[in-house]
Amino acid sequence: MSDSLPADQLQALDQQHVWHPYGPMPSRTPALPVVSAEGVRLRLAEPVAGRDELVDGMSSWWAAIHGYNHPVLNAAAHRQIDTMSHVMFGGLTHEPAVRLAQRLVQITPEALQHVFLADSGSVSVEVAVKMCLQYWRSLGKPGKQRLLTWRGGYHGDTWQPMSVCDPEGGMHELWAGVLPRQVFADAPPGGFEAGVDEAYAAHLRGLIARHAHELAAVIVEPVVQGAGGMRFHSPGYLRVLREACDEYEVLLILDEIATGFGRTGTLFAAGHAGITPDVLCLGKALTGGYLTMAATLCTRGVAEGISRGEVPVLAHGPTFMGNPLAAAVALASVDLLTGQDWAGEVSRIQDGLREGLSPARDDAGVRDVRVLGAIGVVQLDHDVDVAAATRAAVRTGVWLRPFRDMIYTMPPYVTGDEDLALVCRAVRAAARAG
Ligand SMILES: *Cc1c(COP(=O)(O)O)cnc(C)c1O
């Protein structure tokens, strides 16, 4: 390797030239250079507030469920890169993609039989939407081209996903009037265990009934709304949506990009409700946080509908579709997860988060504390001072990335009890500072 840049020089060049997520250019706040990662720890290029290592409370945006530098995932990546890193997917196929698709079909609800491998979560949502619009077009109902969702959601940063993100609190209000106009229901009432509010259920049914003639699909994040506000709701609403979609002939897309692979305590969050969507989006933890890959699964009915159309193919084909390297690591990650007592680990983390975060209820400025599976959230009664909150977490030895009024953690499932307690202390310290 060429000589590495000194940390301060790297930071300066980074600020000058490199966009970061939701960042200004040039950047106003320096990002922390990371040189390596191992287990649940990120190693910094130089100490910050006396810390040269940080316990990662974010799983790199909810993806690195097995932690970093995992021997099993590393071995899968090495094996694959020494064989074939990539080959086009048009007209060619390969074992990593076929086996991954087969595995995803095995572990998701029975009716989901077909897999489209996409290169990011947002693209998998684009593909899901395209599938649904094309399905209705093929069935001679081209007027069914709008989407219905509930407020408070997040589905990605490309165009169609942006149109179903929360139009107000979300990050895309800038584009109101430019994005396709979708149908928004009120946000689902909060609380995983709250039960179904019949008035709200009627509101959902009523909207679906009223707009059915123009709706291609309902799209929601099941049980946990992630980047739209880290809110939990009753799985009962998913049954309401499933029934109404069946009754009024609308497809149901579940976006499990954040909730998939055990995060909420069931392998997929739809499992809390026992329902099957027509289309399912997976991403984030799919490759254990190693490489970018996502998947859109659909039922036979959706695929058959599309193939009956005037254009009988799904017109989508990213250059890096089915990337063998990402597929090989994804397969290893899924097998690693399902081959262990993942539910036990997630439940252990849920207990640790409850114990460590519950006392924050009495802290000044805290509006709510909630935990579900390996997700812990402290919501403040004001917007977080992100710089101050991050500094407080780093001083504690933990990496957190708060947003809006939320300080939260989604730790890797391999986080040990002591590290988890440290993460909880850091969340509370960040809440006090921010
Ligand atoms: C992160 C996320 C996306 C977007 O995935 P990217 O890989 O960032 O494009 C979509 N939906 C949900 C629920 C997400 O959490």
CSV table of C-alpha atoms and ligand atoms in Angstrom, one decimal:
chain,number,residue,atom,x,y,z
A,1,MET,CA,0.0,0.0,0.0
A,2,SER,CA,1.2,3.6,-0.6
A,3,ASP,CA,2.1,5.7,2.4
A,4,SER,CA,-1.1,6.5,4.3
A,5,LEU,CA,-2.0,10.2,4.8
A,6,PRO,CA,-1.7,11.8,8.2
A,7,ALA,CA,-5.1,12.0,9.8
A,8,ASP,CA,-5.3,15.8,9.7
A,9,GLN,CA,-4.5,15.9,6.0
A,10,LEU,CA,-7.0,13.2,5.3
A,11,GLN,CA,-9.7,15.1,7.1
A,12,ALA,CA,-8.9,18.3,5.3
A,13,LEU,CA,-9.0,16.7,1.9
A,14,ASP,CA,-12.2,14.9,2.8
A,15,GLN,CA,-13.9,18.1,3.8
A,16,GLN,CA,-12.8,19.8,0.6
A,17,HIS,CA,-13.7,17.1,-1.9
A,18,VAL,CA,-15.9,14.3,-0.6
A,19,TRP,CA,-19.6,14.4,-0.1
A,20,HIS,CA,-20.9,12.6,3.0
A,21,PRO,CA,-24.5,11.5,3.6
A,22,TYR,CA,-26.8,14.5,3.9
A,23,GLY,CA,-23.7,16.7,4.0
A,24,PRO,CA,-22.9,20.2,2.7
A,25,MET,CA,-19.9,20.8,0.4
A,26,PRO,CA,-17.4,21.8,1.5
A,27,SER,CA,-18.1,20.0,4.7
A,28,ARG,CA,-18.3,22.0,7.9
A,29,THR,CA,-17.6,19.3,10.4
A,30,PRO,CA,-14.6,17.0,10.1
A,31,ALA,CA,-15.5,13.2,9.9
A,32,LEU,CA,-13.5,10.8,12.0
A,33,PRO,CA,-11.0,8.8,10.0
A,34,VAL,CA,-11.3,5.0,10.7
A,35,VAL,CA,-8.3,2.8,9.8
A,36,SER,CA,-9.7,-0.7,10.7
A,37,ALA,CA,-12.5,-2.5,12.5
A,38,GLU,CA,-12.7,-5.7,14.4
A,39,GLY,CA,-15.6,-7.3,16.3
A,40,VAL,CA,-17.7,-4.4,17.5
A,41,ARG,CA,-14.8,-1.9,17.6
A,42,LEU,CA,-13.8,0.8,15.1
A,43,ARG,CA,-10.1,1.8,15.3
A,44,LEU,CA,-9.5,5.5,14.7
A,45,ALA,CA,-6.5,7.0,12.9
A,46,GLU,CA,-5.7,9.0,15.9
A,47,PRO,CA,-7.2,9.3,19.4
A,48,VAL,CA,-10.2,11.5,19.9
A,49,ALA,CA,-11.1,12.6,23.5
A,50,GLY,CA,-8.5,10.0,24.6
A,51,ARG,CA,-10.2,7.2,22.6
A,52,ASP,CA,-8.4,5.3,19.8
A,53,GLU,CA,-11.2,2.7,19.6
A,54,LEU,CA,-15.0,3.1,19.6
A,55,VAL,CA,-17.6,0.5,20.2
A,56,ASP,CA,-20.0,0.8,17.2
A,57,GLY,CA,-23.5,1.3,18.5
A,58,MET,CA,-24.8,1.7,14.9
A,59,SER,CA,-23.7,-1.5,13.1
A,60,SER,CA,-22.7,0.9,10.3
A,61,TRP,CA,-26.3,1.9,9.7
A,62,TRP,CA,-27.8,-1.3,10.9
A,63,ALA,CA,-25.9,-3.6,8.5
A,64,ALA,CA,-22.9,-5.1,10.3
A,65,ILE,CA,-25.0,-7.5,12.4
A,66,HIS,CA,-22.0,-10.0,12.9
A,67,GLY,CA,-19.5,-7.2,13.7
A,68,TYR,CA,-16.4,-6.4,11.6
A,69,ASN,CA,-13.6,-8.5,10.2
A,70,HIS,CA,-15.6,-11.7,10.8
A,71,PRO,CA,-13.5,-14.8,9.9
A,72,VAL,CA,-16.5,-16.6,8.2
A,73,LEU,CA,-17.4,-13.6,6.1
A,74,ASN,CA,-13.8,-12.8,5.3
A,75,ALA,CA,-13.2,-16.3,4.1
A,76,ALA,CA,-16.3,-16.2,1.9
A,77,ALA,CA,-15.1,-12.9,0.4
A,78,HIS,CA,-11.5,-14.2,-0.2
A,79,ARG,CA,-12.8,-17.4,-1.8
A,80,GLN,CA,-15.0,-15.5,-4.1
A,81,ILE,CA,-12.6,-12.7,-5.1
A,82,ASP,CA,-9.9,-15.3,-5.9
A,83,THR,CA,-12.4,-17.0,-8.2
A,84,MET,CA,-14.5,-14.3,-9.9
A,85,SER,CA,-15.3,-10.9,-8.4
A,86,HIS,CA,-17.9,-9.9,-11.0
A,87,VAL,CA,-19.5,-11.0,-14.2
A,88,MET,CA,-22.4,-9.5,-16.0
A,89,PHE,CA,-25.8,-11.1,-15.2
A,90,GLY,CA,-27.5,-10.7,-18.6
A,91,GLY,CA,-27.3,-14.1,-20.2
A,92,LEU,CA,-24.9,-15.4,-17.6
A,93,THR,CA,-25.4,-16.8,-14.1
A,94,HIS,CA,-23.4,-18.2,-11.2
A,95,GLU,CA,-23.6,-20.2,-8.1
A,96,PRO,CA,-23.4,-17.3,-5.5
A,97,ALA,CA,-26.5,-15.6,-6.9
A,98,VAL,CA,-28.5,-18.7,-7.5
A,99,ARG,CA,-27.8,-20.1,-4.0
A,100,LEU,CA,-28.4,-16.7,-2.4
A,101,ALA,CA,-31.8,-16.4,-4.1
A,102,GLN,CA,-32.7,-20.0,-3.2
A,103,ARG,CA,-31.8,-19.3,0.5
A,104,LEU,CA,-33.8,-16.0,0.6
A,105,VAL,CA,-36.8,-17.9,-0.8
A,106,GLN,CA,-36.3,-20.6,1.9
A,107,ILE,CA,-36.2,-18.2,4.8
A,108,THR,CA,-39.0,-15.8,3.8
A,109,PRO,CA,-42.7,-16.5,3.7
A,110,GLU,CA,-43.6,-19.4,1.4
A,111,ALA,CA,-45.5,-17.4,-1.3
A,112,LEU,CA,-42.4,-15.3,-2.1
A,113,GLN,CA,-40.7,-17.3,-4.9
A,114,HIS,CA,-38.8,-14.9,-7.1
A,115,VAL,CA,-35.8,-12.8,-6.4
A,116,PHE,CA,-34.5,-9.7,-8.1
A,117,LEU,CA,-31.0,-8.8,-6.8
A,118,ALA,CA,-30.4,-5.0,-6.7
A,119,ASP,CA,-27.4,-3.0,-5.7
A,120,SER,CA,-28.8,-0.9,-2.9
A,121,GLY,CA,-31.9,-0.7,-0.7
A,122,SER,CA,-33.3,2.3,-2.6
A,123,VAL,CA,-33.0,0.5,-5.9
A,124,SER,CA,-34.7,-2.5,-4.5
A,125,VAL,CA,-37.7,-0.2,-3.6
A,126,GLU,CA,-37.6,1.3,-7.2
A,127,VAL,CA,-37.8,-2.3,-8.5
A,128,ALA,CA,-40.6,-3.2,-6.1
A,129,VAL,CA,-42.6,-0.2,-7.3
A,130,LYS,CA,-41.9,-0.9,-10.9
A,131,MET,CA,-43.0,-4.5,-10.4
A,132,CYS,CA,-46.3,-3.4,-9.0
A,133,LEU,CA,-47.0,-0.7,-11.6
A,134,GLN,CA,-46.1,-3.1,-14.4
A,135,TYR,CA,-48.3,-5.8,-12.9
A,136,TRP,CA,-51.4,-3.6,-13.1
A,137,ARG,CA,-50.4,-2.4,-16.6
A,138,SER,CA,-50.2,-6.0,-17.8
A,139,LEU,CA,-53.6,-6.7,-16.3
A,140,GLY,CA,-55.0,-3.8,-18.4
A,141,LYS,CA,-55.3,-1.4,-15.4
A,142,PRO,CA,-52.7,1.2,-16.2
A,143,GLY,CA,-54.6,3.7,-14.0
A,144,LYS,CA,-53.4,1.9,-10.9
A,145,GLN,CA,-50.1,3.7,-10.6
A,146,ARG,CA,-50.1,5.6,-7.3
A,147,LEU,CA,-48.8,4.3,-3.9
A,148,LEU,CA,-50.3,4.6,-0.5
A,149,THR,CA,-48.2,4.7,2.7
A,150,TRP,CA,-48.4,6.0,6.2
A,151,ARG,CA,-46.6,9.1,7.5
A,152,GLY,CA,-43.4,8.7,9.4
A,153,GLY,CA,-41.8,6.3,6.9
A,154,TYR,CA,-38.5,6.1,5.1
A,155,HIS,CA,-37.8,4.1,2.0
A,156,GLY,CA,-34.6,5.5,0.5
A,157,ASP,CA,-33.2,8.4,-1.4
A,158,THR,CA,-33.9,7.8,-5.1
A,159,TRP,CA,-37.0,9.2,-6.7
A,160,GLN,CA,-39.8,6.8,-6.1
A,161,PRO,CA,-38.6,5.9,-2.6
A,162,MET,CA,-38.4,9.6,-1.8
A,163,SER,CA,-42.1,10.0,-2.8
A,164,VAL,CA,-43.2,7.7,0.0
A,165,CYS,CA,-40.9,9.1,2.7
A,166,ASP,CA,-42.6,11.2,5.3
A,167,PRO,CA,-43.4,14.4,3.4
A,168,GLU,CA,-43.0,16.6,6.5
A,169,GLY,CA,-40.6,15.5,9.2
A,170,GLY,CA,-38.5,13.6,6.6
A,171,MET,CA,-35.5,14.6,4.7
A,172,HIS,CA,-37.2,15.2,1.4
A,173,GLU,CA,-39.6,18.0,2.0
A,174,LEU,CA,-37.5,20.1,-0.4
A,175,TRP,CA,-39.0,18.1,-3.2
A,176,ALA,CA,-42.7,18.5,-2.5
A,177,GLY,CA,-44.4,19.4,-5.8
A,178,VAL,CA,-41.6,17.7,-7.8
A,179,LEU,CA,-42.0,14.2,-6.6
A,180,PRO,CA,-44.9,12.0,-7.7
A,181,ARG,CA,-47.9,12.7,-5.3
A,182,GLN,CA,-48.7,9.6,-3.3
A,183,VAL,CA,-51.5,8.9,-0.9
A,184,PHE,CA,-50.6,9.4,2.8
A,185,ALA,CA,-52.4,7.9,5.8
A,186,ASP,CA,-51.7,9.3,9.2
A,187,ALA,CA,-48.8,7.8,11.0
A,188,PRO,CA,-49.7,4.5,12.8
A,189,PRO,CA,-50.3,5.0,16.6
A,190,GLY,CA,-47.2,4.3,18.6
A,191,GLY,CA,-46.4,1.2,20.6
A,192,PHE,CA,-45.5,-2.4,19.6
A,193,GLU,CA,-47.8,-3.7,22.3
A,194,ALA,CA,-50.5,-1.1,22.1
A,195,GLY,CA,-53.0,-3.2,20.2
A,196,VAL,CA,-55.1,-2.1,17.2
A,197,ASP,CA,-56.8,1.3,17.5
A,198,GLU,CA,-60.1,0.6,15.6
A,199,ALA,CA,-60.5,4.2,14.5
A,200,TYR,CA,-57.1,4.2,12.9
A,201,ALA,CA,-57.7,0.8,11.3
A,202,ALA,CA,-60.9,2.2,9.8
A,203,HIS,CA,-58.9,5.2,8.5
A,204,LEU,CA,-56.5,2.9,6.7
A,205,ARG,CA,-59.3,0.7,5.2
A,206,GLY,CA,-61.2,3.8,4.2
A,207,LEU,CA,-58.3,5.4,2.4
A,208,ILE,CA,-57.4,2.2,0.6
A,209,ALA,CA,-61.1,1.7,-0.5
A,210,ARG,CA,-61.4,5.3,-1.7
A,211,HIS,CA,-58.2,5.2,-3.8
A,212,ALA,CA,-58.2,1.6,-4.8
A,213,HIS,CA,-58.9,2.5,-8.5
A,214,GLU,CA,-55.6,4.4,-8.7
A,215,LEU,CA,-53.5,2.5,-6.3
A,216,ALA,CA,-50.8,0.0,-7.5
A,217,ALA,CA,-49.6,-0.8,-4.0
A,218,VAL,CA,-49.4,0.0,-0.4
A,219,ILE,CA,-45.8,0.3,0.8
A,220,VAL,CA,-44.8,0.3,4.5
A,221,GLU,CA,-42.0,-0.6,6.9
A,222,PRO,CA,-43.5,-3.3,9.1
A,223,VAL,CA,-43.5,-2.8,12.9
A,224,VAL,CA,-40.6,-0.4,13.1
A,225,GLN,CA,-40.3,2.9,11.1
A,226,GLY,CA,-36.6,3.5,11.0
A,227,ALA,CA,-35.0,6.6,9.5
A,228,GLY,CA,-38.4,8.3,9.5
A,229,GLY,CA,-38.4,8.5,13.3
A,230,MET,CA,-37.6,5.2,15.0
A,231,ARG,CA,-41.3,4.5,15.9
A,232,PHE,CA,-42.8,1.1,16.7
A,233,HIS,CA,-46.4,0.1,16.0
A,234,SER,CA,-48.7,-2.8,16.6
A,235,PRO,CA,-48.2,-5.7,14.1
A,236,GLY,CA,-52.0,-5.8,14.0
A,237,TYR,CA,-52.0,-2.9,11.5
A,238,LEU,CA,-50.1,-5.1,9.0
A,239,ARG,CA,-53.0,-7.6,9.2
A,240,VAL,CA,-55.4,-4.7,8.6
A,241,LEU,CA,-53.4,-3.6,5.5
A,242,ARG,CA,-53.1,-7.2,4.2
A,243,GLU,CA,-56.9,-7.7,4.5
A,244,ALA,CA,-57.7,-4.3,2.9
A,245,CYS,CA,-55.2,-4.8,0.1
A,246,ASP,CA,-56.8,-8.2,-0.7
A,247,GLU,CA,-60.3,-6.9,-0.5
A,248,TYR,CA,-59.7,-3.8,-2.7
A,249,GLU,CA,-57.2,-5.4,-5.1
A,250,VAL,CA,-54.1,-3.5,-4.2
A,251,LEU,CA,-50.6,-5.0,-3.9
A,252,LEU,CA,-48.7,-4.9,-0.6
A,253,ILE,CA,-45.0,-4.1,-0.5
A,254,LEU,CA,-43.2,-4.6,2.8
A,255,ASP,CA,-39.9,-2.7,3.1
A,256,GLU,CA,-37.8,-4.9,5.5
A,257,ILE,CA,-34.5,-3.3,4.6
A,258,ALA,CA,-34.1,-2.1,8.2
A,259,THR,CA,-36.1,-4.7,10.0
A,260,GLY,CA,-35.0,-7.9,8.2
A,261,PHE,CA,-32.6,-10.5,9.5
A,262,GLY,CA,-33.7,-10.6,13.1
A,263,ARG,CA,-33.4,-6.9,14.1
A,264,THR,CA,-36.9,-6.7,15.7
A,265,GLY,CA,-36.8,-10.2,17.3
A,266,THR,CA,-38.4,-12.2,14.5
A,267,LEU,CA,-36.3,-13.1,11.4
A,268,PHE,CA,-38.6,-10.7,9.4
A,269,ALA,CA,-40.9,-8.2,11.1
A,270,ALA,CA,-43.8,-9.5,9.0
A,271,GLY,CA,-43.5,-12.6,11.2
A,272,HIS,CA,-44.9,-10.6,14.2
A,273,ALA,CA,-48.1,-10.3,12.2
A,274,GLY,CA,-48.0,-13.7,10.4
A,275,ILE,CA,-48.7,-12.1,7.0
A,276,THR,CA,-47.1,-12.4,3.6
A,277,PRO,CA,-46.6,-9.4,1.4
A,278,ASP,CA,-46.8,-9.5,-2.4
A,279,VAL,CA,-43.4,-7.9,-2.7
A,280,LEU,CA,-40.6,-7.8,-0.1
A,281,CYS,CA,-37.5,-5.5,0.0
A,282,LEU,CA,-34.4,-6.6,1.8
A,283,GLY,CA,-31.0,-4.8,2.2
A,284,LYS,CA,-28.8,-3.4,4.9
A,285,ALA,CA,-27.9,-6.5,6.9
A,286,LEU,CA,-28.2,-8.8,3.9
A,287,THR,CA,-24.4,-8.9,3.4
A,288,GLY,CA,-23.6,-8.5,7.1
A,289,GLY,CA,-22.5,-5.0,6.2
A,290,TYR,CA,-19.7,-6.1,3.9
A,291,LEU,CA,-20.8,-5.0,0.5
A,292,THR,CA,-23.7,-3.2,-1.1
A,293,MET,CA,-26.6,-5.5,-2.2
A,294,ALA,CA,-30.3,-5.6,-1.8
A,295,ALA,CA,-33.1,-7.9,-3.0
A,296,THR,CA,-36.7,-7.6,-4.1
A,297,LEU,CA,-38.8,-10.7,-3.7
A,298,CYS,CA,-42.2,-11.3,-5.2
A,299,THR,CA,-44.9,-13.9,-5.4
A,300,ARG,CA,-45.7,-16.1,-8.4
A,301,GLY,CA,-48.8,-14.1,-8.9
A,302,VAL,CA,-46.9,-10.8,-9.4
A,303,ALA,CA,-44.4,-12.4,-11.7
A,304,GLU,CA,-47.1,-14.2,-13.8
A,305,GLY,CA,-49.0,-10.9,-14.0
A,306,ILE,CA,-46.0,-9.1,-15.4
A,307,SER,CA,-45.3,-11.8,-17.9
A,308,ARG,CA,-48.8,-11.7,-19.3
A,309,GLY,CA,-48.3,-8.1,-20.4
A,310,GLU,CA,-47.6,-6.5,-23.7
A,311,VAL,CA,-44.0,-6.1,-22.5
A,312,PRO,CA,-43.6,-9.4,-20.7
A,313,VAL,CA,-40.3,-8.7,-19.0
A,314,LEU,CA,-39.3,-6.8,-16.0
A,315,ALA,CA,-37.5,-3.9,-17.5
A,316,HIS,CA,-34.7,-3.4,-15.0
A,317,GLY,CA,-31.1,-4.6,-15.1
A,318,PRO,CA,-28.4,-2.8,-13.1
A,319,THR,CA,-24.8,-3.2,-14.4
A,320,PHE,CA,-23.7,-4.9,-11.1
A,321,MET,CA,-26.8,-7.0,-10.7
A,322,GLY,CA,-26.2,-10.2,-8.8
A,323,ASN,CA,-22.5,-9.3,-8.1
A,324,PRO,CA,-20.9,-12.6,-7.2
A,325,LEU,CA,-18.7,-11.1,-4.5
A,326,ALA,CA,-21.6,-9.5,-2.6
A,327,ALA,CA,-23.8,-12.6,-3.2
A,328,ALA,CA,-21.2,-14.9,-1.8
A,329,VAL,CA,-20.8,-12.8,1.4
A,330,ALA,CA,-24.5,-12.4,1.7
A,331,LEU,CA,-25.0,-16.2,1.5
A,332,ALA,CA,-22.3,-16.6,4.2
A,333,SER,CA,-23.9,-13.9,6.4
A,334,VAL,CA,-27.4,-15.4,6.1
A,335,ASP,CA,-26.1,-18.9,6.9
A,336,LEU,CA,-24.1,-17.5,9.8
A,337,LEU,CA,-27.2,-15.9,11.2
A,338,THR,CA,-29.6,-18.7,10.7
A,339,GLY,CA,-27.1,-21.3,11.9
A,340,GLN,CA,-26.9,-19.8,15.4
A,341,ASP,CA,-29.3,-18.9,18.1
A,342,TRP,CA,-29.8,-15.5,16.7
A,343,ALA,CA,-33.2,-15.1,18.4
A,344,GLY,CA,-31.5,-15.7,21.8
A,345,GLU,CA,-28.8,-13.1,21.0
A,346,VAL,CA,-31.3,-10.5,19.9
A,347,SER,CA,-33.4,-11.2,23.0
A,348,ARG,CA,-30.3,-10.9,25.2
A,349,ILE,CA,-29.6,-7.5,23.6
A,350,GLN,CA,-33.2,-6.4,24.1
A,351,ASP,CA,-32.9,-7.2,27.8
A,352,GLY,CA,-29.6,-5.3,28.0
A,353,LEU,CA,-31.0,-2.3,26.2
A,354,ARG,CA,-34.1,-2.3,28.5
A,355,GLU,CA,-31.9,-2.4,31.6
A,356,GLY,CA,-29.4,0.1,30.4
A,357,LEU,CA,-31.8,2.7,28.8
A,358,SER,CA,-34.9,2.5,31.1
A,359,PRO,CA,-33.3,4.8,33.7
A,360,ALA,CA,-33.1,7.5,31.0
A,361,ARG,CA,-36.9,8.0,31.4
A,362,ASP,CA,-36.2,10.1,34.4
A,363,ASP,CA,-33.5,12.2,32.8
A,364,ALA,CA,-34.2,15.9,32.0
A,365,GLY,CA,-35.2,16.5,28.4
A,366,VAL,CA,-36.2,12.9,27.6
A,367,ARG,CA,-39.6,12.4,26.1
A,368,ASP,CA,-39.6,8.6,25.5
A,369,VAL,CA,-37.5,5.5,25.9
A,370,ARG,CA,-38.3,2.5,23.8
A,371,VAL,CA,-36.7,-0.8,23.0
A,372,LEU,CA,-37.7,-3.6,20.6
A,373,GLY,CA,-35.3,-6.5,19.7
A,374,ALA,CA,-31.9,-5.0,19.1
A,375,ILE,CA,-33.1,-1.5,18.8
A,376,GLY,CA,-32.9,1.1,21.6
A,377,VAL,CA,-34.2,4.6,21.3
A,378,VAL,CA,-34.1,7.6,23.6
A,379,GLN,CA,-36.3,10.4,22.2
A,380,LEU,CA,-35.7,13.9,23.5
A,381,ASP,CA,-38.2,16.8,23.8
A,382,HIS,CA,-35.9,18.9,21.5
A,383,ASP,CA,-33.7,18.4,18.4
A,384,VAL,CA,-30.4,16.9,19.2
A,385,ASP,CA,-27.2,19.0,19.1
A,386,VAL,CA,-25.5,16.3,16.9
A,387,ALA,CA,-22.0,17.5,17.4
A,388,ALA,CA,-22.3,17.8,21.2
A,389,ALA,CA,-24.1,14.4,21.5
A,390,THR,CA,-21.6,12.6,19.3
A,391,ARG,CA,-18.7,14.1,21.3
A,392,ALA,CA,-20.2,12.9,24.6
A,393,ALA,CA,-20.7,9.4,23.1
A,394,VAL,CA,-17.1,9.3,21.8
A,395,ARG,CA,-15.8,10.4,25.2
A,396,THR,CA,-17.6,7.4,26.6
A,397,GLY,CA,-15.9,5.2,24.0
A,398,VAL,CA,-18.9,4.6,21.7
A,399,TRP,CA,-19.9,5.6,18.1
A,400,LEU,CA,-23.5,6.9,17.8
A,401,ARG,CA,-25.1,8.9,15.0
A,402,PRO,CA,-28.2,10.7,16.4
A,403,PHE,CA,-30.7,12.4,14.1
A,404,ARG,CA,-33.6,14.9,14.7
A,405,ASP,CA,-34.8,14.4,18.3
A,406,MET,CA,-33.4,10.8,18.5
A,407,ILE,CA,-30.5,9.2,20.1
A,408,TYR,CA,-30.6,5.5,19.3
A,409,THR,CA,-28.6,2.3,19.0
A,410,MET,CA,-28.8,-0.7,16.7
A,411,PRO,CA,-25.8,-2.7,17.9
A,412,PRO,CA,-24.2,-5.7,16.2
A,413,TYR,CA,-25.8,-8.9,17.6
A,414,VAL,CA,-22.3,-10.0,18.7
A,415,THR,CA,-22.1,-7.1,21.2
A,416,GLY,CA,-21.1,-8.5,24.6
A,417,ASP,CA,-22.9,-7.6,27.8
A,418,GLU,CA,-20.2,-5.2,29.0
A,419,ASP,CA,-19.9,-3.4,25.6
A,420,LEU,CA,-23.7,-3.2,25.5
A,421,ALA,CA,-23.8,-1.5,29.0
A,422,LEU,CA,-21.2,0.9,27.7
A,423,VAL,CA,-23.3,1.7,24.6
A,424,CYS,CA,-26.3,2.4,26.9
A,425,ARG,CA,-24.2,4.7,29.1
A,426,ALA,CA,-23.1,6.5,25.9
A,427,VAL,CA,-26.7,6.9,24.8
A,428,ARG,CA,-27.5,8.5,28.1
A,429,ALA,CA,-24.4,10.7,28.0
A,430,ALA,CA,-25.3,11.8,24.5
A,431,ALA,CA,-28.9,12.6,25.6
A,432,ARG,CA,-27.6,14.7,28.5
A,433,ALA,CA,-25.1,16.6,26.2
A,434,GLY,CA,-27.4,17.0,23.2
B,1,LIG,C1,-31.9,2.3,4.5
B,1,LIG,C2,-33.2,2.0,4.0
B,1,LIG,C3,-33.6,2.1,2.7
B,1,LIG,C4,-32.6,2.6,1.6
B,1,LIG,O1,-31.5,1.7,1.5
B,1,LIG,P1,-30.1,2.2,0.8
B,1,LIG,O2,-29.3,0.9,0.7
B,1,LIG,O3,-29.6,3.2,1.7
B,1,LIG,O4,-30.5,2.7,-0.5
B,1,LIG,C5,-34.9,1.9,2.3
B,1,LIG,N1,-35.8,1.5,3.2
B,1,LIG,C6,-35.5,1.4,4.5
B,1,LIG,C7,-36.6,1.0,5.5
B,1,LIG,C8,-34.3,1.7,5.0
B,1,LIG,O5,-34.0,1.6,6.3
